XYZ file of C-alpha atoms in Angstrom:
477
model
C 4.975 -18.303 2.539
C 1.300 -19.118 2.156
C 1.798 -22.577 3.624
C 3.603 -21.041 6.586
C 0.696 -18.675 7.210
C -2.115 -21.219 6.859
C -0.588 -24.475 8.117
C 1.850 -23.378 10.833
C -0.740 -22.015 13.323
C -2.882 -25.125 12.913
C 0.078 -27.454 13.556
C 1.138 -25.483 16.637
C -2.414 -25.524 18.006
C -2.497 -29.319 17.687
C 0.894 -29.624 19.395
C -0.292 -27.355 22.209
C -3.430 -29.426 22.780
C -1.387 -32.636 22.889
C 1.450 -31.413 25.145
C -0.603 -29.131 27.447
C 2.402 -27.248 28.786
C 2.565 -23.529 29.675
C 6.053 -23.056 28.247
C 5.001 -24.716 24.998
C 1.979 -22.388 24.802
C 4.190 -19.318 25.091
C 6.645 -20.734 22.552
C 3.752 -21.398 20.160
C 2.553 -17.797 20.447
C 6.073 -16.481 19.944
C 6.786 -18.729 16.979
C 3.515 -17.798 15.291
C 4.124 -14.071 15.799
C 7.671 -14.434 14.475
C 6.501 -16.463 11.468
C 3.830 -13.928 10.523
C 6.250 -11.029 10.928
C 8.795 -12.897 8.801
C 6.227 -13.469 6.054
C 5.193 -9.796 6.153
C 8.793 -8.642 5.819
C 9.558 -11.092 3.031
C 6.451 -10.110 1.064
C 7.178 -6.404 1.483
C 10.693 -7.037 0.134
C 9.263 -9.176 -2.714
C 10.856 -12.468 -1.734
C 8.868 -15.689 -1.955
C 9.216 -19.427 -1.532
C 6.622 -22.200 -1.638
C 6.170 -25.534 0.054
C 2.490 -26.119 -0.734
C 1.513 -28.047 -3.889
C 1.037 -25.836 -6.931
C -2.611 -26.821 -7.398
C -3.412 -25.523 -3.916
C -1.584 -22.232 -4.416
C -4.116 -21.147 -7.038
C -6.633 -20.666 -4.212
C -4.385 -18.446 -2.088
C -2.228 -15.451 -2.956
C -0.826 -12.215 -1.592
C -1.949 -9.196 -3.579
C -1.311 -5.564 -2.637
C -4.405 -5.088 -0.527
C -4.146 -8.543 1.039
C -0.567 -7.823 2.082
C -1.682 -4.584 3.738
C -4.399 -6.290 5.776
C -2.035 -9.152 6.614
C 0.601 -6.717 7.891
C -1.947 -4.981 10.147
C -3.107 -8.341 11.518
C 0.502 -9.417 12.123
C 1.335 -6.360 14.240
C -1.865 -6.587 16.306
C -1.390 -10.306 16.911
C 2.214 -9.727 17.972
C 1.062 -7.231 20.602
C -1.682 -9.560 21.801
C 0.799 -12.449 22.089
C 3.000 -10.432 24.441
C 0.024 -9.233 26.490
C -1.266 -12.796 26.889
C 1.630 -13.554 29.236
C 0.096 -11.055 31.661
C -3.436 -12.333 31.009
C -2.474 -15.940 31.778
C -0.755 -14.902 35.005
C -3.673 -12.677 36.026
C -6.209 -15.495 35.651
C -3.871 -18.199 36.949
C -4.955 -20.554 34.186
C -4.020 -24.214 34.266
C -1.793 -25.629 31.540
C -4.823 -27.327 29.975
C -6.889 -24.127 29.815
C -3.926 -22.193 28.463
C -3.426 -24.799 25.758
C -7.097 -24.629 24.767
C -7.015 -20.826 24.635
C -3.832 -20.696 22.541
C -5.125 -23.402 20.185
C -8.399 -21.530 19.663
C -6.529 -18.263 19.089
C -4.163 -19.792 16.529
C -7.045 -21.438 14.658
C -8.829 -18.068 14.663
C -5.686 -16.465 13.263
C -5.400 -19.128 10.548
C -9.068 -18.590 9.582
C -8.541 -14.832 9.226
C -5.412 -15.493 7.173
C -7.518 -17.677 4.893
C -9.986 -14.813 4.373
C -7.175 -12.417 3.512
C -5.372 -14.774 1.114
C -8.352 -16.371 -0.649
C -8.447 -15.827 -4.401
C -11.897 -17.423 -4.795
C -15.148 -15.909 -3.526
C -16.649 -19.189 -2.295
C -13.424 -20.077 -0.460
C -13.415 -16.657 1.181
C -16.954 -17.376 2.378
C -15.782 -20.676 3.944
C -13.030 -18.933 5.883
C -15.352 -16.128 7.021
C -17.606 -18.808 8.513
C -14.537 -20.411 10.099
C -13.700 -17.115 11.818
C -17.172 -17.136 13.377
C -16.799 -20.630 14.815
C -13.269 -20.130 16.140
C -13.862 -16.664 17.614
C -17.121 -17.724 19.322
C -15.107 -20.155 21.446
C -12.797 -17.324 22.462
C -15.696 -15.033 23.371
C -17.070 -17.726 25.698
C -13.651 -18.653 27.105
C -14.219 -17.194 30.598
C -17.473 -19.205 30.797
C -19.652 -16.581 32.450
C -23.388 -16.358 31.841
C -22.983 -13.007 30.086
C -20.201 -14.347 27.851
C -22.341 -17.381 26.937
C -25.198 -15.088 25.918
C -22.803 -12.914 23.905
C -21.295 -15.944 22.145
C -24.668 -17.370 21.156
C -25.891 -13.974 19.992
C -22.732 -13.619 17.926
C -23.107 -17.079 16.373
C -26.809 -16.620 15.646
C -26.610 -13.183 14.033
C -23.385 -13.768 12.102
C -24.564 -17.171 10.881
C -27.663 -15.550 9.424
C -25.442 -12.940 7.811
C -23.109 -15.560 6.370
C -26.119 -17.507 5.037
C -27.315 -14.364 3.247
C -23.821 -13.907 1.809
C -23.999 -17.475 0.488
C -27.269 -16.632 -1.259
C -25.486 -13.654 -2.779
C -22.744 -15.943 -4.103
C -25.413 -18.148 -5.713
C -26.983 -15.131 -7.447
C -23.559 -13.974 -8.602
C -22.914 -17.440 -10.007
C -26.110 -17.135 -12.042
C -24.945 -13.782 -13.374
C -21.475 -15.071 -14.294
C -22.442 -18.112 -16.352
C -20.423 -16.841 -19.296
C -17.334 -16.612 -17.088
C -17.981 -19.873 -15.233
C -15.604 -18.888 -12.446
C -15.685 -17.209 -9.051
C -11.951 -16.492 -8.910
C -11.571 -12.791 -8.227
C -9.155 -12.230 -11.109
C -11.582 -13.877 -13.540
C -14.429 -11.729 -12.239
C -12.351 -8.562 -12.584
C -10.920 -9.362 -16.010
C -14.315 -10.375 -17.449
C -16.535 -7.956 -15.556
C -18.205 -6.822 -18.798
C -19.671 -10.325 -19.177
C -21.489 -10.283 -15.825
C -25.270 -9.879 -15.950
C -25.955 -6.509 -14.309
C -29.325 -7.513 -12.845
C -27.938 -10.552 -11.029
C -24.844 -8.626 -9.953
C -26.960 -5.994 -8.200
C -29.134 -8.634 -6.544
C -26.018 -10.502 -5.415
C -24.507 -7.313 -3.994
C -27.526 -6.717 -1.767
C -27.108 -10.130 -0.134
C -23.314 -9.966 0.049
C -23.419 -6.454 1.482
C -25.821 -7.429 4.254
C -24.078 -10.762 4.888
C -20.522 -9.465 5.123
C -21.734 -6.200 6.656
C -23.157 -8.211 9.545
C -19.700 -9.638 10.185
C -18.131 -6.181 9.914
C -20.558 -4.863 12.527
C -21.953 -1.997 10.487
C -25.276 -0.432 11.542
C -28.092 -1.437 11.516
C -26.794 -5.046 11.519
C -24.379 -4.572 14.405
C -26.342 -6.029 17.325
C -23.806 -8.777 18.127
C -20.776 -6.500 18.298
C -21.227 -4.569 21.582
C -21.964 -7.755 23.538
C -19.187 -9.835 21.970
C -16.498 -7.174 22.279
C -17.419 -6.306 25.850
C -17.720 -9.879 27.138
C -14.688 -11.420 25.438
C -11.332 -11.477 27.259
C -9.509 -8.213 26.574
C -6.844 -9.766 24.285
C -9.645 -11.384 22.271
C -11.507 -8.069 22.085
C -8.331 -6.528 20.647
C -8.230 -9.230 17.953
C -11.942 -8.944 17.188
C -11.821 -5.187 16.704
C -8.317 -4.894 15.267
C -8.296 -7.858 12.862
C -11.618 -9.730 12.510
C -13.614 -6.711 11.333
C -10.822 -5.911 8.867
C -10.837 -9.383 7.325
C -14.593 -9.247 6.694
C -14.184 -5.722 5.318
C -11.572 -6.993 2.864
C -14.094 -9.515 1.528
C -16.569 -6.720 0.851
C -13.847 -4.577 -0.734
C -13.104 -7.406 -3.174
C -16.792 -7.458 -4.125
C -16.759 -3.665 -4.513
C -13.928 -4.021 -7.013
C -16.286 -5.925 -9.323
C -18.581 -2.883 -9.370
C -15.659 -0.592 -10.125
C -14.668 -2.821 -13.059
C -18.242 -2.709 -14.402
C -18.541 1.083 -13.840
C -21.390 0.513 -11.388
C -19.635 1.922 -8.329
C -22.270 4.664 -7.968
C -24.781 1.916 -7.177
C -22.621 0.256 -4.507
C -21.235 3.538 -3.156
C -24.743 4.609 -2.172
C -25.022 1.638 0.198
C -21.554 2.260 1.610
C -22.145 5.920 2.392
C -25.682 5.362 3.704
C -24.697 2.636 6.174
C -21.527 4.548 7.030
C -23.451 7.583 8.221
C -26.046 5.387 9.913
C -23.222 3.753 11.876
C -21.928 7.167 12.952
C -25.427 8.113 14.088
C -25.902 4.902 16.106
C -22.475 5.257 17.689
C -23.045 8.902 18.630
C -26.355 8.050 20.317
C -25.027 5.123 22.357
C -21.574 6.568 23.052
C -22.927 9.249 25.380
C -25.217 6.773 27.158
C -23.161 3.652 27.756
C -21.971 2.932 31.299
C -19.606 0.093 30.384
C -16.163 1.102 29.116
C -15.682 -2.036 26.996
C -19.074 -1.491 25.355
C -17.983 2.101 24.763
C -14.969 0.793 22.849
C -17.250 -1.580 20.930
C -19.451 1.312 19.786
C -16.270 3.112 18.781
C -15.525 0.135 16.503
C -18.942 0.549 14.873
C -18.157 4.242 14.363
C -14.818 3.514 12.760
C -16.250 0.849 10.465
C -18.740 3.507 9.391
C -15.881 5.901 8.653
C -14.229 3.219 6.516
C -17.455 2.678 4.566
C -17.755 6.405 3.910
C -14.138 6.576 2.762
C -14.527 3.629 0.377
C -17.426 5.402 -1.335
C -15.563 8.656 -2.026
C -12.952 7.930 -4.666
C -9.238 8.792 -4.597
C -8.842 10.716 -1.340
C -11.527 8.753 0.459
C -10.050 5.361 -0.430
C -6.566 6.410 0.689
C -8.091 7.730 3.905
C -9.949 4.446 4.429
C -6.740 2.404 4.174
C -4.847 4.741 6.501
C -7.797 4.672 8.882
C -7.880 0.870 8.827
C -4.309 0.661 10.097
C -4.716 3.491 12.596
C -7.965 2.184 14.046
C -6.631 -1.350 14.403
C -3.538 -0.265 16.345
C -5.300 2.331 18.512
C -8.264 0.091 19.308
C -6.006 -2.857 20.131
C -4.140 -0.571 22.529
C -7.405 0.516 24.151
C -8.769 -3.004 24.570
C -5.495 -4.321 25.997
C -5.365 -1.410 28.432
C -8.976 -2.119 29.395
C -7.718 -5.525 30.510
C -5.384 -3.773 32.968
C -8.286 -1.691 34.276
C -10.495 -4.743 34.691
C -7.715 -6.452 36.667
C -7.295 -3.430 38.961
C -10.968 -2.618 39.643
C -12.776 -5.917 38.881
C -15.503 -3.896 37.166
C -16.456 -2.814 33.641
C -18.609 0.088 34.851
C -17.257 3.525 34.042
C -18.553 4.955 37.339
C -16.542 2.394 39.328
C -13.202 3.508 37.857
C -11.624 6.409 39.759
C -8.123 7.837 40.156
C -6.666 5.431 37.618
C -3.744 7.771 36.986
C -2.682 7.507 40.652
C -3.397 3.835 41.123
C -1.380 2.784 38.060
C 0.160 5.738 36.184
C 1.306 3.609 33.237
C -2.176 2.205 32.646
C -3.727 5.626 33.198
C -1.559 7.380 30.641
C -1.882 4.544 28.134
C -5.659 4.816 28.517
C -5.588 8.563 27.874
C -3.087 8.531 24.990
C -4.859 5.619 23.298
C -8.109 7.594 23.533
C -6.427 10.603 21.933
C -5.194 8.317 19.155
C -8.648 6.858 18.453
C -10.454 10.216 18.383
C -7.824 11.599 16.016
C -5.905 14.247 17.935
C -2.811 15.384 15.998
C -0.237 14.033 15.355
C -1.971 10.644 15.372
C -2.868 9.506 11.821
C -6.617 9.181 12.419
C -6.650 12.986 12.291
C -5.228 12.771 8.762
C -7.682 10.109 7.603
C -10.684 12.033 8.944
C -9.385 15.234 7.342
C -9.072 13.507 3.951
C -12.619 12.137 4.230
C -13.993 15.599 4.993
C -11.970 16.945 2.044
C -13.341 14.212 -0.218
C -16.926 14.940 0.853
C -16.392 18.623 0.138
C -14.824 17.847 -3.247
C -17.873 15.693 -4.131
C -20.077 18.762 -3.660
C -21.852 17.397 -0.568
C -20.553 19.882 1.971
C -23.602 19.282 4.173
C -22.460 15.661 4.590
C -18.980 16.902 5.508
C -20.536 19.071 8.224
C -22.678 16.163 9.424
C -19.598 13.888 9.465
C -17.679 16.440 11.526
C -20.597 16.816 13.941
C -20.833 13.058 14.528
C -17.113 12.598 15.164
C -17.109 15.540 17.597
C -20.007 14.033 19.577
C -18.390 10.586 19.604
C -14.968 11.998 20.473
C -16.449 13.968 23.361
C -18.278 10.882 24.620
C -15.146 8.739 24.576
C -12.701 11.216 26.026
C -14.985 12.586 28.744
C -15.530 9.056 30.082
C -11.841 8.160 29.860
C -10.750 11.455 31.449
C -13.140 10.915 34.372
C -11.903 7.355 34.845
C -8.308 8.593 34.984
C -8.674 11.662 37.216
C -11.909 11.354 39.233
C -11.112 11.243 42.967
C -11.242 7.870 44.669
C -12.071 7.820 48.395
C -11.733 4.058 48.807
C -8.802 2.130 50.220
C -7.580 1.586 46.650
C -6.481 5.230 46.499
C -3.535 4.490 48.826
C -2.201 1.653 46.679
C 0.067 1.766 43.647
C 0.382 -1.034 41.115
C 2.939 -2.163 38.574
C 1.443 -4.981 36.525
C 4.627 -6.023 34.733
C 6.133 -5.042 31.402
C 3.899 -7.417 29.431
C 0.840 -5.396 30.484
C 2.227 -2.151 29.035
C 4.749 -2.862 26.266
C 2.323 -3.859 23.455
C 0.304 -0.657 23.858
C 3.449 1.487 24.032
C 4.788 -0.037 20.805
C 1.466 0.356 18.977
C 1.175 4.007 20.036
C 4.778 4.751 19.059
C 4.111 3.273 15.600
C 1.022 5.479 15.240
C 2.929 8.549 16.434
C 5.676 8.119 13.851
C 3.178 7.379 11.069
C 1.442 10.648 11.949
C 4.700 12.631 12.086
C 6.643 11.134 9.176
C 5.372 7.811 7.904
C 8.120 5.338 6.869
C 8.405 4.719 3.136
C 7.338 1.064 3.349
C 4.194 1.999 5.308
C 3.322 4.614 2.701
C 3.881 2.045 -0.024
C 1.625 -0.495 1.711
C -1.176 2.057 2.129
C -0.881 3.438 -1.403
C -0.761 -0.005 -2.993
C -3.839 -1.066 -1.022
C -5.678 2.114 -1.992
C -4.751 1.649 -5.658
C -6.648 -1.661 -5.620
C -9.933 0.288 -5.638
C -8.958 3.007 -8.087
């Protein structure tokens, strides 16, 4: 299973670069999606086989929380793979450019898989750096001046963050001399042997380093530019999967603090930066004029919500895991739909988008329903996760933070939905108002499937989804 996840995308990317054929590119995307879905199903049903050497398997493993994040990534990537058929046709890419794009995307996917499956802290750091290098190429893929600036900004800021995380690993190594191991299981099982001073110093560097990659405020400067300038399918992967993989790395570090009964120390940083992220998002959400940047600030908001949930114990951790899945699916739907809008209007400015619901009803309604899903209107599950976080804040005796949390999400929700509503229904006096478009099933189906999944999770979540969420939440309890 692990070999299939890590090796298969790399092999297919090499084949695609050698053959340079459009049909092969589409087959590669389909095979990779099918392979990842197959692995997810087999792991959920507790079946396993190996074809990697045993000595290599000690560095990679599926645990409960890793399986949850892998499942979320699998579903988002499957939707993106379908949508890419429309994206390739829209841009009329040559076989060579298609092959390069697919190869970069598969390498990016393999790097994120490495982050999720790593059982060793230093190896996780290597794969986090690999996600930066592979995703930067995707951000710059359309080769515009703005995308070049965004890619370099992303590389520069995230590389500094990753360097700080490496310093944190060095400090943790000093504090774990008695353990002489950076395997996560060794750190958890022998947490009482870790020097507390060096552990706290290490956490500061790891928190800032991985937090930079997650895009949490105030170290989020790369995220709005990268998400808004990347091709829409790439934006969906960045927001729906990349941020999650970096978050998982920080969650694994947080588990060390739980094992050493120092979670109050780390929880303070989580809740502080979580609320700071909500504040930053609320300020910029009502001011931004670019709808893809608006979605990027929404990602910062939702990462802040996850940080708050992680810091709040039982209900908050469950809410954070549910929110992770819900945000990934809803945000992927929004970014993919933004690709339809960009194709129709050739503009990212909110003021340029008018009468979307008449021009392309399918895109218009997907845009609106996806917005309702991301702001948490019932029955979508983000409503449930936000409710549990408010409940957890109240139970902690910090009702004023619960009120502040509610105020921020209302401001952000109003900012998102007012812009999206205006884009869908504002009158358009141009010649475009007389036209009607149907972009093809590939431009709509991924979003429809993602929203249907969210709807049923909100109404009556399937047993295996509940098990995935609960098992992931139990990792931090």
